Coordinates of C-alpha atoms and ligand atoms in Angstrom, one line a residue:
M29 CA 50.8 -34.0 -23.3
A30 CA 47.3 -33.2 -24.5
R31 CA 46.2 -29.6 -24.2
F32 CA 43.5 -28.4 -21.8
D33 CA 40.1 -29.6 -23.0
P34 CA 37.5 -26.8 -22.7
V35 CA 34.6 -29.2 -22.3
A36 CA 36.1 -31.9 -20.1
G37 CA 37.6 -29.3 -17.9
L38 CA 34.3 -27.7 -17.1
R39 CA 32.9 -28.0 -13.6
P40 CA 30.7 -31.1 -13.9
F41 CA 27.4 -29.3 -13.3
L42 CA 28.1 -27.1 -16.3
A43 CA 28.1 -30.1 -18.7
T44 CA 24.6 -28.9 -19.6
M45 CA 25.2 -25.2 -20.0
P46 CA 22.3 -23.1 -18.9
E47 CA 20.9 -20.9 -21.5
Y48 CA 19.5 -17.4 -21.3
V49 CA 17.5 -16.1 -24.3
S50 CA 18.5 -12.5 -24.4
L51 CA 17.0 -9.7 -26.6
E52 CA 17.7 -9.9 -30.3
D53 CA 19.8 -7.0 -31.7
P54 CA 17.3 -4.3 -33.0
Y55 CA 19.5 -3.4 -35.9
E56 CA 19.7 -7.0 -37.0
I57 CA 15.9 -7.4 -36.8
A58 CA 15.4 -4.1 -38.6
Q59 CA 17.6 -5.3 -41.5
R60 CA 15.9 -8.7 -41.6
Y61 CA 12.4 -7.1 -41.9
G62 CA 13.5 -4.3 -44.2
V63 CA 12.6 -1.5 -41.8
D64 CA 14.6 1.6 -41.2
P65 CA 16.1 1.5 -37.7
K66 CA 15.1 5.1 -37.3
D67 CA 11.4 4.1 -37.6
V68 CA 11.6 1.3 -35.1
I69 CA 9.4 1.4 -31.9
K70 CA 11.4 -0.8 -29.5
L71 CA 8.9 -2.4 -27.1
D72 CA 10.6 -5.8 -26.5
G73 CA 12.9 -5.0 -23.5
N74 CA 10.8 -3.0 -21.0
E75 CA 13.1 -0.1 -21.5
N76 CA 12.1 3.5 -20.9
P77 CA 11.2 5.3 -24.1
F78 CA 11.9 8.7 -22.7
G79 CA 15.6 8.1 -22.3
P80 CA 17.8 9.2 -19.3
A81 CA 16.9 12.1 -17.1
P82 CA 18.2 15.5 -18.3
R83 CA 20.7 15.7 -15.4
A84 CA 22.0 12.2 -16.2
I85 CA 22.6 13.2 -19.8
E86 CA 24.4 16.3 -18.6
A87 CA 26.5 14.3 -16.2
L88 CA 27.5 12.0 -18.9
R89 CA 28.4 14.9 -21.2
N90 CA 30.5 16.6 -18.5
L91 CA 32.1 13.6 -17.0
D92 CA 34.8 15.3 -14.9
Y93 CA 36.3 12.1 -13.5
H94 CA 39.6 10.8 -14.8
A95 CA 38.8 7.7 -16.8
E96 CA 42.3 6.5 -16.1
W97 CA 41.5 6.4 -12.4
Y98 CA 39.5 3.7 -10.7
G99 CA 36.1 4.7 -9.4
D100 CA 35.0 4.5 -5.7
D101 CA 34.9 0.9 -4.8
N102 CA 33.1 1.8 -1.6
Q103 CA 30.4 3.6 -3.6
V104 CA 30.0 6.3 -0.9
A105 CA 28.5 9.1 -3.0
L106 CA 26.4 6.6 -5.0
R107 CA 25.0 4.9 -1.9
G108 CA 24.3 8.3 -0.3
A109 CA 22.3 9.4 -3.3
I110 CA 20.3 6.1 -3.4
A111 CA 19.7 6.2 0.3
G112 CA 18.0 9.6 -0.1
R113 CA 15.6 8.2 -2.7
I114 CA 14.6 5.0 -0.8
H115 CA 14.8 6.4 2.7
A116 CA 17.1 3.7 3.9
A117 CA 20.6 3.9 5.4
P118 CA 23.6 3.9 3.0
E119 CA 25.0 1.0 5.1
A120 CA 22.1 -1.2 3.8
I121 CA 22.9 -0.6 0.1
V122 CA 25.2 -2.3 -2.3
A123 CA 25.4 -1.2 -6.0
G124 CA 26.2 -3.4 -8.9
A125 CA 26.4 -3.5 -12.7
G126 CA 22.6 -4.0 -13.0
S127 CA 20.4 -6.4 -11.2
D128 CA 21.9 -9.2 -13.3
D129 CA 25.3 -8.6 -11.6
L130 CA 23.6 -8.4 -8.2
L131 CA 21.8 -11.7 -8.7
N132 CA 25.1 -13.4 -9.7
Q133 CA 26.7 -12.0 -6.5
I134 CA 23.8 -13.4 -4.4
F135 CA 24.5 -16.9 -5.9
G136 CA 28.3 -16.4 -5.5
M137 CA 27.8 -15.7 -1.8
Y138 CA 25.0 -18.0 -0.8
I139 CA 23.9 -20.5 -3.4
G140 CA 25.7 -23.4 -5.1
E141 CA 25.9 -27.1 -5.6
G142 CA 23.5 -29.0 -3.4
D143 CA 21.3 -26.0 -2.9
S144 CA 17.9 -25.3 -4.4
I145 CA 16.0 -22.1 -5.2
V146 CA 12.3 -21.5 -5.6
I147 CA 10.8 -19.6 -8.4
A148 CA 7.2 -19.2 -9.7
S149 CA 7.1 -19.4 -13.5
P150 CA 6.6 -17.7 -15.8
T151 CA 9.1 -15.3 -14.5
F152 CA 12.3 -13.5 -15.2
G153 CA 14.8 -16.0 -16.7
M154 CA 17.9 -15.0 -14.9
Y155 CA 17.1 -16.8 -11.6
A156 CA 17.0 -20.2 -13.3
Y157 CA 20.0 -19.3 -15.5
D158 CA 22.1 -18.2 -12.5
S159 CA 21.0 -21.3 -10.6
G160 CA 22.3 -23.5 -13.5
L161 CA 25.5 -21.5 -13.7
H162 CA 26.2 -22.1 -10.0
G163 CA 25.2 -25.7 -9.8
A164 CA 21.9 -25.2 -7.8
R165 CA 18.6 -26.8 -8.5
V166 CA 15.4 -24.9 -9.4
I167 CA 12.1 -25.8 -7.7
D168 CA 9.3 -24.2 -9.8
V169 CA 6.0 -23.6 -8.2
P170 CA 4.1 -22.3 -11.3
L171 CA 1.7 -19.4 -11.1
R172 CA -1.9 -20.4 -11.3
D173 CA -3.9 -19.9 -14.4
D174 CA -4.9 -16.4 -13.3
W175 CA -1.2 -15.6 -12.7
T176 CA -1.6 -15.5 -8.9
F177 CA 0.9 -17.3 -6.6
D178 CA 0.3 -20.8 -5.3
E179 CA 1.1 -19.4 -1.8
D180 CA 0.9 -22.7 0.1
G181 CA 2.9 -24.5 -2.6
M182 CA 5.6 -21.8 -2.4
V183 CA 5.9 -21.9 1.4
E184 CA 6.1 -25.7 1.2
A185 CA 8.8 -25.5 -1.4
A186 CA 10.8 -22.8 0.5
R187 CA 11.2 -25.1 3.5
G188 CA 14.6 -26.7 2.9
A189 CA 15.4 -24.4 -0.1
K190 CA 18.2 -21.9 0.2
A191 CA 16.4 -19.0 -1.4
V192 CA 13.3 -17.7 -3.2
F193 CA 13.4 -15.3 -6.1
V194 CA 10.3 -13.3 -7.0
P195 CA 10.0 -10.1 -9.0
S196 CA 7.4 -7.6 -7.8
P197 CA 5.8 -6.7 -10.2
N198 CA 6.5 -10.0 -12.0
N199 CA 8.0 -10.1 -15.5
P200 CA 6.2 -11.0 -17.8
T201 CA 2.8 -10.9 -16.1
G202 CA 3.1 -7.5 -14.4
T203 CA 1.5 -8.9 -11.3
L204 CA 2.5 -8.1 -7.7
F205 CA 4.0 -10.3 -5.0
P206 CA 1.8 -10.0 -1.9
E207 CA 3.6 -8.9 1.3
R208 CA 1.7 -11.5 3.3
L209 CA 3.4 -14.2 1.2
A210 CA 6.8 -12.5 1.9
D211 CA 6.0 -12.8 5.6
R212 CA 5.2 -16.5 5.3
L213 CA 8.3 -17.2 3.2
L214 CA 10.6 -15.3 5.5
D215 CA 9.5 -17.6 8.3
T216 CA 10.8 -20.6 6.5
G217 CA 14.3 -19.4 7.0
A218 CA 15.1 -19.2 3.3
L219 CA 16.6 -16.1 1.8
I220 CA 13.9 -14.1 0.1
V221 CA 15.0 -12.0 -2.9
V222 CA 12.3 -9.6 -4.1
D223 CA 13.3 -8.1 -7.5
E224 CA 11.7 -4.6 -7.7
A225 CA 12.9 -3.7 -11.2
Y226 CA 9.4 -2.4 -12.0
I227 CA 8.2 -1.1 -8.6
D228 CA 8.3 2.5 -9.8
F229 CA 5.3 1.8 -12.0
A230 CA 3.3 -0.1 -9.4
A231 CA 0.5 0.9 -7.1
A232 CA 2.4 -0.8 -4.2
A233 CA 4.9 0.1 -1.6
S234 CA 8.6 -1.0 -2.0
L235 CA 9.9 -3.5 0.5
A236 CA 13.3 -1.8 0.4
Q237 CA 13.0 -0.1 3.8
R238 CA 11.9 -3.4 5.4
A239 CA 14.8 -5.2 3.8
A240 CA 17.2 -2.7 5.4
G241 CA 15.9 -3.4 8.8
E242 CA 15.5 -7.2 9.1
H243 CA 17.3 -10.3 8.2
G244 CA 16.4 -12.7 5.4
L245 CA 15.1 -10.2 2.8
I246 CA 17.0 -8.6 -0.1
V247 CA 15.3 -6.1 -2.4
L248 CA 16.8 -5.5 -5.8
R249 CA 16.3 -2.2 -7.7
T250 CA 17.6 -1.1 -11.0
L251 CA 18.2 2.1 -12.9
S252 CA 17.4 0.3 -16.1
K253 CA 13.7 0.9 -16.2
W254 CA 12.7 4.0 -14.1
G255 CA 16.1 5.6 -14.7
A256 CA 16.3 4.6 -18.4
L257 CA 20.0 3.6 -18.0
A258 CA 19.7 0.0 -19.2
G259 CA 22.7 0.3 -21.4
L260 CA 24.9 1.6 -18.6
R261 CA 24.2 -1.3 -16.3
I262 CA 23.5 -0.1 -12.8
G263 CA 21.3 -1.4 -10.0
Y264 CA 21.4 -1.8 -6.3
A265 CA 20.5 -4.2 -3.5
V266 CA 19.0 -3.3 -0.2
M267 CA 19.5 -5.6 2.8
H268 CA 20.3 -5.7 6.5
P269 CA 23.6 -3.8 7.0
Q270 CA 25.3 -6.9 8.4
M271 CA 24.8 -8.7 5.1
A272 CA 25.6 -5.6 3.1
D273 CA 28.9 -5.4 4.9
L274 CA 29.7 -9.0 4.0
W275 CA 28.6 -8.4 0.4
R276 CA 30.8 -5.4 0.0
R277 CA 33.8 -7.5 0.9
A278 CA 32.7 -10.3 -1.4
K279 CA 31.9 -8.2 -4.5
Q280 CA 34.3 -7.5 -7.3
P281 CA 36.0 -4.2 -6.8
Y282 CA 35.0 -1.3 -9.1
N283 CA 32.0 -3.3 -10.4
V284 CA 30.1 -0.1 -11.1
N285 CA 31.8 1.9 -13.9
A286 CA 32.4 5.6 -13.4
A287 CA 30.0 6.7 -16.2
A288 CA 27.1 4.6 -14.7
E289 CA 27.9 5.9 -11.2
A290 CA 27.8 9.6 -12.4
A291 CA 24.5 9.0 -14.3
A292 CA 22.9 7.2 -11.4
I293 CA 23.8 10.0 -8.9
A294 CA 22.4 12.6 -11.3
S295 CA 19.2 10.5 -11.9
M296 CA 18.6 10.6 -8.1
A297 CA 18.9 14.3 -8.2
D298 CA 16.4 14.4 -11.1
A299 CA 14.0 11.9 -9.5
A300 CA 11.0 14.3 -9.9
V301 CA 11.4 14.2 -13.7
L302 CA 11.8 10.5 -13.8
D303 CA 8.7 10.0 -11.5
E304 CA 6.7 12.2 -13.8
R305 CA 7.7 10.1 -16.8
A306 CA 6.9 6.9 -14.9
A307 CA 3.4 8.4 -14.2
I308 CA 2.9 9.0 -18.0
L309 CA 3.9 5.4 -18.7
V310 CA 1.5 4.2 -16.0
S311 CA -1.4 6.2 -17.5
E312 CA -0.5 5.0 -21.0
R313 CA -0.4 1.4 -19.7
E314 CA -3.9 1.8 -18.4
R315 CA -5.0 3.3 -21.7
V316 CA -3.3 0.6 -23.8
T317 CA -4.9 -2.1 -21.5
R318 CA -8.3 -0.6 -21.9
E319 CA -8.1 -0.3 -25.7
L320 CA -6.7 -3.8 -26.1
A321 CA -9.5 -5.2 -23.9
Q322 CA -12.0 -3.8 -26.4
L323 CA -10.7 -6.2 -29.1
E324 CA -12.6 -9.4 -28.9
W325 CA -9.5 -11.5 -29.7
I326 CA -7.2 -10.0 -27.0
T327 CA -7.2 -10.4 -23.2
P328 CA -4.7 -8.1 -21.6
V329 CA -3.4 -9.1 -18.1
P330 CA -3.8 -6.2 -15.7
S331 CA -0.2 -5.0 -15.1
H332 CA 1.7 -3.0 -12.4
A333 CA 4.7 -2.6 -14.6
N334 CA 5.8 -0.7 -17.8
F335 CA 4.6 -3.6 -20.0
V336 CA 1.4 -5.6 -20.7
L337 CA 1.1 -9.3 -21.4
M338 CA -1.8 -10.2 -23.6
K339 CA -3.5 -13.4 -24.4
L340 CA -4.4 -13.9 -28.1
A341 CA -7.4 -15.8 -29.5
R342 CA -6.3 -15.2 -33.1
G343 CA -3.0 -16.5 -34.3
D344 CA -0.3 -16.9 -31.7
G345 CA 2.4 -14.8 -30.1
R346 CA 4.9 -15.5 -32.8
T347 CA 2.5 -14.6 -35.6
L348 CA 1.6 -11.3 -34.0
R349 CA 5.2 -10.5 -33.1
D350 CA 6.3 -11.1 -36.7
A351 CA 3.5 -9.1 -38.2
L352 CA 4.4 -6.2 -35.8
R353 CA 8.0 -6.5 -36.8
Q354 CA 7.1 -5.9 -40.4
R355 CA 5.6 -2.6 -39.3
G356 CA 8.7 -1.7 -37.3
I357 CA 7.3 -2.5 -33.9
F358 CA 9.4 -4.9 -31.8
T359 CA 7.8 -6.9 -29.0
R360 CA 8.7 -9.9 -26.9
Y361 CA 7.4 -13.4 -27.6
F362 CA 8.2 -16.3 -25.2
D363 CA 8.4 -19.7 -26.9
T364 CA 7.1 -21.7 -23.9
P365 CA 3.9 -23.9 -23.7
R366 CA 2.1 -21.5 -21.4
L367 CA 3.0 -18.3 -23.3
R368 CA 2.8 -19.4 -26.9
D369 CA -0.6 -17.7 -27.3
H370 CA 0.7 -14.5 -25.5
L371 CA 2.7 -11.5 -26.4
R372 CA 4.4 -9.0 -24.1
I373 CA 4.5 -5.3 -25.2
S374 CA 6.4 -2.7 -23.3
I375 CA 4.7 0.7 -23.0
G376 CA 6.0 3.4 -25.2
R377 CA 5.5 7.1 -25.6
P378 CA 1.8 8.0 -26.3
E379 CA 2.5 8.4 -30.0
D380 CA 4.2 5.0 -30.1
N381 CA 1.3 3.4 -28.4
D382 CA -1.1 4.9 -30.9
R383 CA 0.9 3.3 -33.7
V384 CA 1.0 0.0 -31.9
L385 CA -2.8 -0.1 -31.3
T386 CA -3.5 0.8 -34.9
A387 CA -1.1 -1.9 -36.1
I388 CA -2.7 -4.5 -33.7
R389 CA -6.2 -3.6 -35.0
E390 CA -5.1 -4.0 -38.6
I391 CA -3.4 -7.3 -37.9
G392 CA -6.5 -8.6 -36.1
E393 CA -8.6 -7.8 -39.2
E394 CA -6.1 -9.6 -41.4
L395 CA -6.0 -12.7 -39.1
A396 CA -9.8 -12.8 -39.0
H397 CA -10.3 -12.5 -42.8
G398 CA -7.5 -14.7 -43.9
Ligands
PMP410 N1 14.7 -8.0 -13.0 C1 13.6 -8.2 -13.8 C2 12.4 -8.7 -13.2 C3 13.7 -7.8 -15.1 O1 12.7 -8.0 -15.9 C4 14.9 -7.3 -15.6 C5 15.1 -6.9 -17.1 N2 14.5 -7.5 -18.1 C6 16.0 -7.2 -14.8 C7 15.9 -7.6 -13.5 C8 17.3 -6.8 -15.3 O2 17.7 -5.6 -14.7 P1 19.1 -5.0 -15.0 O3 19.1 -4.3 -16.3 O4 19.3 -4.1 -13.8 O5 20.1 -6.1 -15.0

């Protein structure tokens, strides 16, 4: 008897495996470009350059749980700490191993073969990736040239779709999802998932409280950006308690590891420090945007997040990314037709941003004079 065939045995919709282009390993890039990893300014993953909150670091140092014991599957202390920050009931919250895990769970519960989801490109790649992984179809209603939503187009597409996925602020444009569009989309009966990974850097209110009180809306938040815990993988979803109850029964048990749980609870207790650091990143974002706008070959997109997308009139995104890599500065280039002449730069500490701006000015001169 022939052995199990790993390709032929796949579920048919996985015949064309979806692909997610994840971040390149910084140590590998450093080696390739001959730069010392210690000198790298990592601005490609929208991470938080200040690192975890002091109390989170302390909690990780003093982990007093037994690693041989399972953590709290019911997430009682964790949900309580999160509830205090977002002013919603713990019953409306479910935590997971980052937003990526939460997204996968939403698909597991609600979206599969025969379903379609609506996105507005360019946007975070996981929605389309998860859709492919679960056999659903993507309806893309692209953002307009000025990166605003085609609101009527999205409402039209949402009718008959199972769900709509939008980040607010959007990655990579940094633009906000207007609440009036949320209202219109909710009325279509589709599940509306608003991914607020970057909301702590935005001049806009979170929809989390609203999600806790009405059906049809899920808000995703993460500790990866504001909380600087990307490597520990922890995030949470806020929704109507009835859905949260179903979700807690459908999730994998113990999906949040004990170290992430301890660091997240401590981060909530240190929210004032994290908010202060977020405010520094916001003022640095405004400074970087202003200074980039003074260069005749760069048009930055006004951003509500901890990164800035910029349009380039000299070279293209890949050229600038590679030239910055040679100087130890790592940024994110998207190899798609609409973004080839763009580059996304996460906001660093003030001294990092100074180095970045100097490097960009130098590279601009080089590109202009050959
Ligand atoms: N949502 C958006 C919009 C993002 O840009 C990212 C990270 N790049 C994530 C979610 C991932 O969050 P997490 O680390 O919690 O999985």
